[in-house]
Short mmCIF file of C-alpha atoms in Angstrom, two decimals:
data_model
loop_
_atom_site.label_atom_id
_atom_site.label_comp_id
_atom_site.label_asym_id
_atom_site.label_seq_id
_atom_site.Cartn_x
_atom_site.Cartn_y
_atom_site.Cartn_z
CA MET A 118 129.61 -55.94 143.90
CA ALA A 119 127.34 -58.70 142.58
CA GLN A 120 124.45 -57.28 144.58
CA ILE A 121 125.03 -53.81 143.13
CA ARG A 122 125.09 -55.27 139.61
CA ARG A 123 121.79 -57.09 140.19
CA TYR A 124 120.21 -53.92 141.54
CA LEU A 125 121.42 -51.85 138.59
CA ILE A 126 120.15 -54.47 136.15
CA ALA A 127 116.74 -54.46 137.87
CA VAL A 128 116.55 -50.66 137.75
CA CYS A 129 117.63 -50.63 134.09
CA VAL A 130 114.93 -53.17 133.25
CA LEU A 131 112.34 -50.97 134.98
CA PHE A 132 113.56 -47.95 133.04
CA LEU A 133 113.68 -49.76 129.70
CA ALA A 134 110.22 -51.25 130.24
CA THR A 135 108.83 -47.75 130.71
CA LEU A 136 110.81 -46.48 127.71
CA ALA A 137 109.61 -49.32 125.48
CA ARG A 138 105.97 -48.49 126.21
CA ALA A 139 106.51 -44.80 125.55
CA GLN A 140 105.59 -43.21 122.25
CA PRO A 141 106.88 -39.63 122.25
CA THR A 142 104.27 -37.00 121.38
CA GLU A 143 104.58 -33.27 120.84
CA ALA A 144 102.98 -32.39 124.16
CA VAL A 145 101.35 -34.08 127.13
CA ALA A 146 99.44 -32.74 130.13
CA PHE A 147 98.73 -34.41 133.45
CA ASN A 148 99.02 -34.21 137.23
CA PHE A 149 101.78 -36.31 138.75
CA ARG A 150 103.30 -37.32 142.06
CA VAL A 151 106.76 -38.57 143.00
CA VAL A 152 108.10 -41.08 145.51
CA ALA A 153 111.52 -42.50 146.36
CA PRO A 154 111.66 -45.93 148.06
CA GLN A 155 115.28 -45.46 149.13
CA ALA A 156 117.19 -42.29 149.97
CA LEU A 157 115.20 -39.15 149.20
CA PRO A 158 116.51 -37.02 146.34
CA PRO A 159 117.18 -33.38 147.08
CA ASP A 160 114.43 -31.00 146.05
CA LEU A 161 114.33 -31.11 142.27
CA MET A 162 112.75 -28.81 139.73
CA VAL A 163 110.59 -29.35 136.67
CA ARG A 164 109.06 -26.99 134.12
CA ALA A 165 105.59 -25.82 135.13
CA PRO A 166 102.90 -25.18 132.47
CA THR A 167 103.85 -21.49 132.72
CA GLY A 168 107.37 -22.34 131.56
CA GLN A 169 108.86 -21.43 134.92
CA LEU A 170 110.80 -23.94 136.99
CA GLN A 171 108.86 -25.21 139.97
CA PRO A 172 110.34 -27.15 142.91
CA ILE A 173 109.39 -30.78 143.45
CA THR A 174 109.50 -31.90 147.08
CA PHE A 175 109.62 -35.55 148.10
CA THR A 176 107.64 -36.77 151.11
CA PRO A 177 109.27 -39.46 153.28
CA PHE A 178 107.48 -42.82 153.06
CA ALA A 179 104.58 -41.37 151.05
CA ARG A 180 103.49 -40.01 147.72
CA SER A 181 104.29 -36.34 147.27
CA SER A 182 101.78 -33.60 146.70
CA ALA A 183 100.41 -33.40 143.17
CA TYR A 184 102.12 -31.27 140.53
CA ARG A 185 100.85 -30.10 137.16
CA TYR A 186 102.88 -30.67 134.02
CA ARG A 187 102.26 -29.67 130.43
CA GLY A 188 105.00 -29.94 127.85
CA PRO A 189 107.10 -32.43 125.84
CA SER A 190 106.61 -36.12 126.60
CA ARG A 191 110.27 -36.23 127.64
CA LEU A 192 110.10 -34.84 131.14
CA SER A 193 113.34 -33.66 132.75
CA PHE A 194 114.12 -33.10 136.42
CA TYR A 195 116.83 -30.60 137.37
CA GLN A 196 119.04 -29.85 140.33
CA THR A 197 120.82 -26.56 140.96
CA GLN A 198 124.60 -26.51 141.04
CA GLY A 199 126.43 -23.96 143.12
CA ASP A 200 125.04 -21.17 145.26
CA ARG A 201 123.36 -17.98 144.24
CA VAL A 202 125.69 -15.02 144.79
CA ALA A 203 124.52 -11.40 144.88
CA GLY A 204 125.21 -9.64 141.60
CA GLN A 205 125.84 -12.88 139.72
CA GLU A 206 123.71 -15.09 137.54
CA ALA A 207 121.52 -17.78 139.07
CA PRO A 208 123.17 -21.15 139.75
CA SER A 209 123.38 -23.44 136.75
CA LEU A 210 120.97 -26.33 136.37
CA GLN A 211 121.93 -29.94 135.84
CA GLU A 212 119.53 -32.58 134.57
CA VAL A 213 119.67 -35.47 137.05
CA ALA A 214 116.67 -37.51 135.88
CA SER A 215 114.45 -37.83 132.84
CA ILE A 216 111.70 -40.04 131.51
CA ILE A 217 109.70 -40.30 128.32
CA VAL A 218 106.18 -40.53 129.68
CA PRO A 219 104.23 -43.46 128.18
CA GLU A 220 101.39 -42.33 125.94
CA GLY A 221 97.98 -42.18 127.58
CA MET A 222 99.13 -41.80 131.19
CA LYS A 223 96.66 -39.62 133.08
CA GLU A 224 98.01 -39.51 136.64
CA PRO A 225 101.53 -40.98 136.71
CA LEU A 226 103.43 -41.74 139.87
CA PHE A 227 107.15 -41.29 139.18
CA ILE A 228 109.30 -43.65 141.27
CA PHE A 229 112.93 -42.58 141.69
CA PHE A 230 115.80 -45.07 142.05
CA ALA A 231 119.31 -43.78 142.75
CA SER A 232 122.19 -44.72 140.47
CA PRO A 233 125.73 -44.67 141.93
CA PRO A 234 127.22 -41.26 141.02
CA LYS A 235 130.47 -40.74 139.20
CA THR A 236 133.22 -39.12 141.22
CA GLY A 237 132.42 -35.46 141.75
CA ALA A 238 129.11 -35.68 139.87
CA ALA A 239 125.57 -35.27 141.15
CA THR A 240 123.59 -38.44 141.77
CA ARG A 241 121.61 -39.58 138.75
CA TRP A 242 118.14 -41.04 139.21
CA SER A 243 116.35 -43.64 137.12
CA VAL A 244 112.61 -42.99 136.94
CA PHE A 245 109.85 -45.56 136.59
CA ALA A 246 106.29 -44.48 135.76
CA LEU A 247 103.23 -46.16 137.27
CA GLU A 248 99.71 -45.16 136.21
CA ASP A 249 98.22 -44.06 139.52
CA SER A 250 94.68 -43.11 138.44
CA TRP A 251 91.57 -44.51 140.08
CA ALA A 252 90.55 -46.36 136.92
CA SER A 253 93.89 -48.10 136.52
CA PHE A 254 94.73 -48.64 140.19
CA PRO A 255 91.44 -48.91 142.13
CA ALA A 256 90.72 -49.86 145.73
CA ARG A 257 91.34 -53.38 146.99
CA ARG A 258 94.23 -53.78 144.56
CA LEU A 259 97.86 -54.64 145.27
CA ALA A 260 100.62 -53.45 142.91
CA LEU A 261 104.06 -55.05 143.26
CA ILE A 262 107.28 -53.78 141.67
CA ASN A 263 110.33 -56.01 141.86
CA ALA A 264 113.57 -54.00 141.96
CA SER A 265 115.37 -56.48 144.22
CA GLY A 266 117.71 -57.86 141.57
CA HIS A 267 116.25 -61.36 142.15
CA VAL A 268 113.40 -63.39 140.73
CA LEU A 269 110.85 -63.88 143.53
CA GLU A 270 108.48 -66.85 143.69
CA GLY A 271 105.68 -67.70 146.08
CA ALA A 272 102.07 -66.70 146.60
CA VAL A 273 99.96 -63.58 147.01
CA SER A 274 96.73 -64.29 148.90
CA GLY A 275 96.96 -67.90 147.78
CA GLN A 276 97.66 -67.06 144.12
CA PRO A 277 100.88 -68.69 142.83
CA THR A 278 103.20 -65.84 141.87
CA ARG A 279 106.49 -65.37 140.06
CA LEU A 280 107.88 -61.84 140.05
CA GLY A 281 110.51 -60.97 137.48
CA PRO A 282 111.98 -57.46 137.28
CA GLY A 283 109.46 -54.66 137.01
CA LEU A 284 105.74 -54.29 137.60
CA ALA A 285 103.57 -57.38 138.05
CA PRO A 286 99.89 -57.39 137.00
CA LEU A 287 97.65 -55.94 139.70
CA PHE A 288 96.43 -58.38 142.34
CA THR A 289 92.80 -58.21 143.45
CA VAL A 290 92.59 -58.75 147.20
CA GLY A 291 89.84 -58.76 149.81
CA GLY A 292 90.05 -57.21 153.22
CA SER A 293 93.53 -58.63 153.78
CA ALA A 294 96.51 -59.78 151.76
CA ALA A 295 99.15 -62.37 152.59
CA VAL A 296 102.41 -62.25 150.65
CA GLN A 297 105.01 -65.04 150.87
CA LEU A 298 107.96 -64.87 148.51
CA ALA A 299 111.26 -66.72 148.21
CA ILE A 300 114.40 -66.55 146.07
CA PRO A 301 115.01 -69.74 144.06
CA PHE A 302 118.69 -70.68 143.86
CA GLN A 303 120.26 -73.97 142.76
CA GLY A 304 117.12 -75.98 143.39
CA LYS A 305 116.45 -74.48 146.80
CA TYR A 306 114.16 -71.68 147.98
CA TYR A 307 115.31 -69.04 150.45
CA ALA A 308 112.61 -67.05 152.28
CA ALA A 309 112.79 -63.46 151.04
CA PHE A 310 109.60 -61.78 152.26
CA GLU A 311 106.51 -62.69 154.26
CA GLN A 312 103.85 -60.33 155.51
CA SER A 313 100.09 -60.04 155.93
CA PHE A 314 98.24 -56.75 156.08
CA GLU A 315 94.71 -55.39 156.11
CA ILE A 316 93.30 -53.43 153.18
CA GLY A 317 90.23 -51.24 153.71
CA ALA A 318 87.37 -51.01 151.23
CA ASP A 319 88.74 -47.70 149.90
CA GLU A 320 92.45 -48.51 150.16
CA ARG A 321 95.10 -49.77 147.77
CA VAL A 322 98.67 -50.91 148.34
CA LEU A 323 101.88 -50.38 146.36
CA GLY A 324 104.78 -52.63 147.31
CA ILE A 325 108.33 -52.18 146.01
CA PHE A 326 110.94 -54.87 146.67
CA LEU A 327 114.54 -53.67 147.02
CA PRO A 328 117.85 -55.59 147.20
CA PRO A 329 118.77 -57.42 150.43
CA PRO A 330 120.75 -55.32 152.93
CA THR A 331 123.83 -57.54 152.45
CA GLN A 332 125.01 -59.86 149.71
CA ALA A 333 124.80 -62.85 152.06
CA SER A 334 121.17 -62.18 153.03
CA PRO A 335 118.26 -63.55 150.96
CA VAL A 336 115.73 -61.29 152.72
CA VAL A 337 114.72 -58.48 150.39
CA ARG A 338 113.83 -55.05 151.68
CA LYS A 339 110.36 -53.64 151.12
CA PHE A 340 108.74 -50.27 150.64
CA LEU A 341 104.97 -50.22 151.17
CA LEU A 342 102.54 -47.42 150.40
CA VAL A 343 98.96 -47.77 151.65
CA ASP A 344 96.66 -44.94 150.72
CA THR A 345 92.98 -44.05 150.52
CA LEU A 346 91.71 -43.26 147.07
CA LYS A 347 91.12 -39.57 146.54
CA PRO A 348 90.84 -37.43 143.41
CA LEU A 349 94.27 -36.25 142.33
CA THR A 350 94.21 -32.46 142.17
CA SER A 351 96.90 -29.84 142.09
CA GLY A 352 97.11 -26.20 142.88
CA ASN A 353 100.39 -25.84 140.97
#
């Protein structure tokens, strides 16, 4: 139970941090992608610039394809309820996630975290927005998001590091990165994560830390995305 509380607090902090930076405007327009570091959501739908609902498909262990959005800065994601039956109206829609997109975002990556559902209700998703454009997240950079429910301390490529909840400032790395992190508790440090990896000249890395698999374990889970920088385009 304590682990679930810490995770929910971390996710809430991520959500509130995004919300606090957001200044609602009448309309926004951008291309976006989605990713889910834990269980994949079912195919969701969002309003396309035409006003029609378009499906959003998640890709396992990767960013999704790019989708075009133009509309209110509060973006809602929907899931159908029930089955379509001949001669009857289309299944009803239920909003299962929403986010007020921070002003100025050009190519957001929406990261979905599951919230425990109420009995009989669809799973709700908290959404965190990361600016994923070349200018904001270039090659040879490492972005770390701490959703583990713990403060993490250690070093990233020799740089002393303390990760509270949410997104840390981008780390500039060379051809490789070494990450060693621990959980401080009652004056002691418990190894939580340690890994080295290569980063190509045109690559960048996004790392998301998730809660340990069990309450007794200090080892946090990780979700890593390594990709080659390409222009973000959409045919939608």
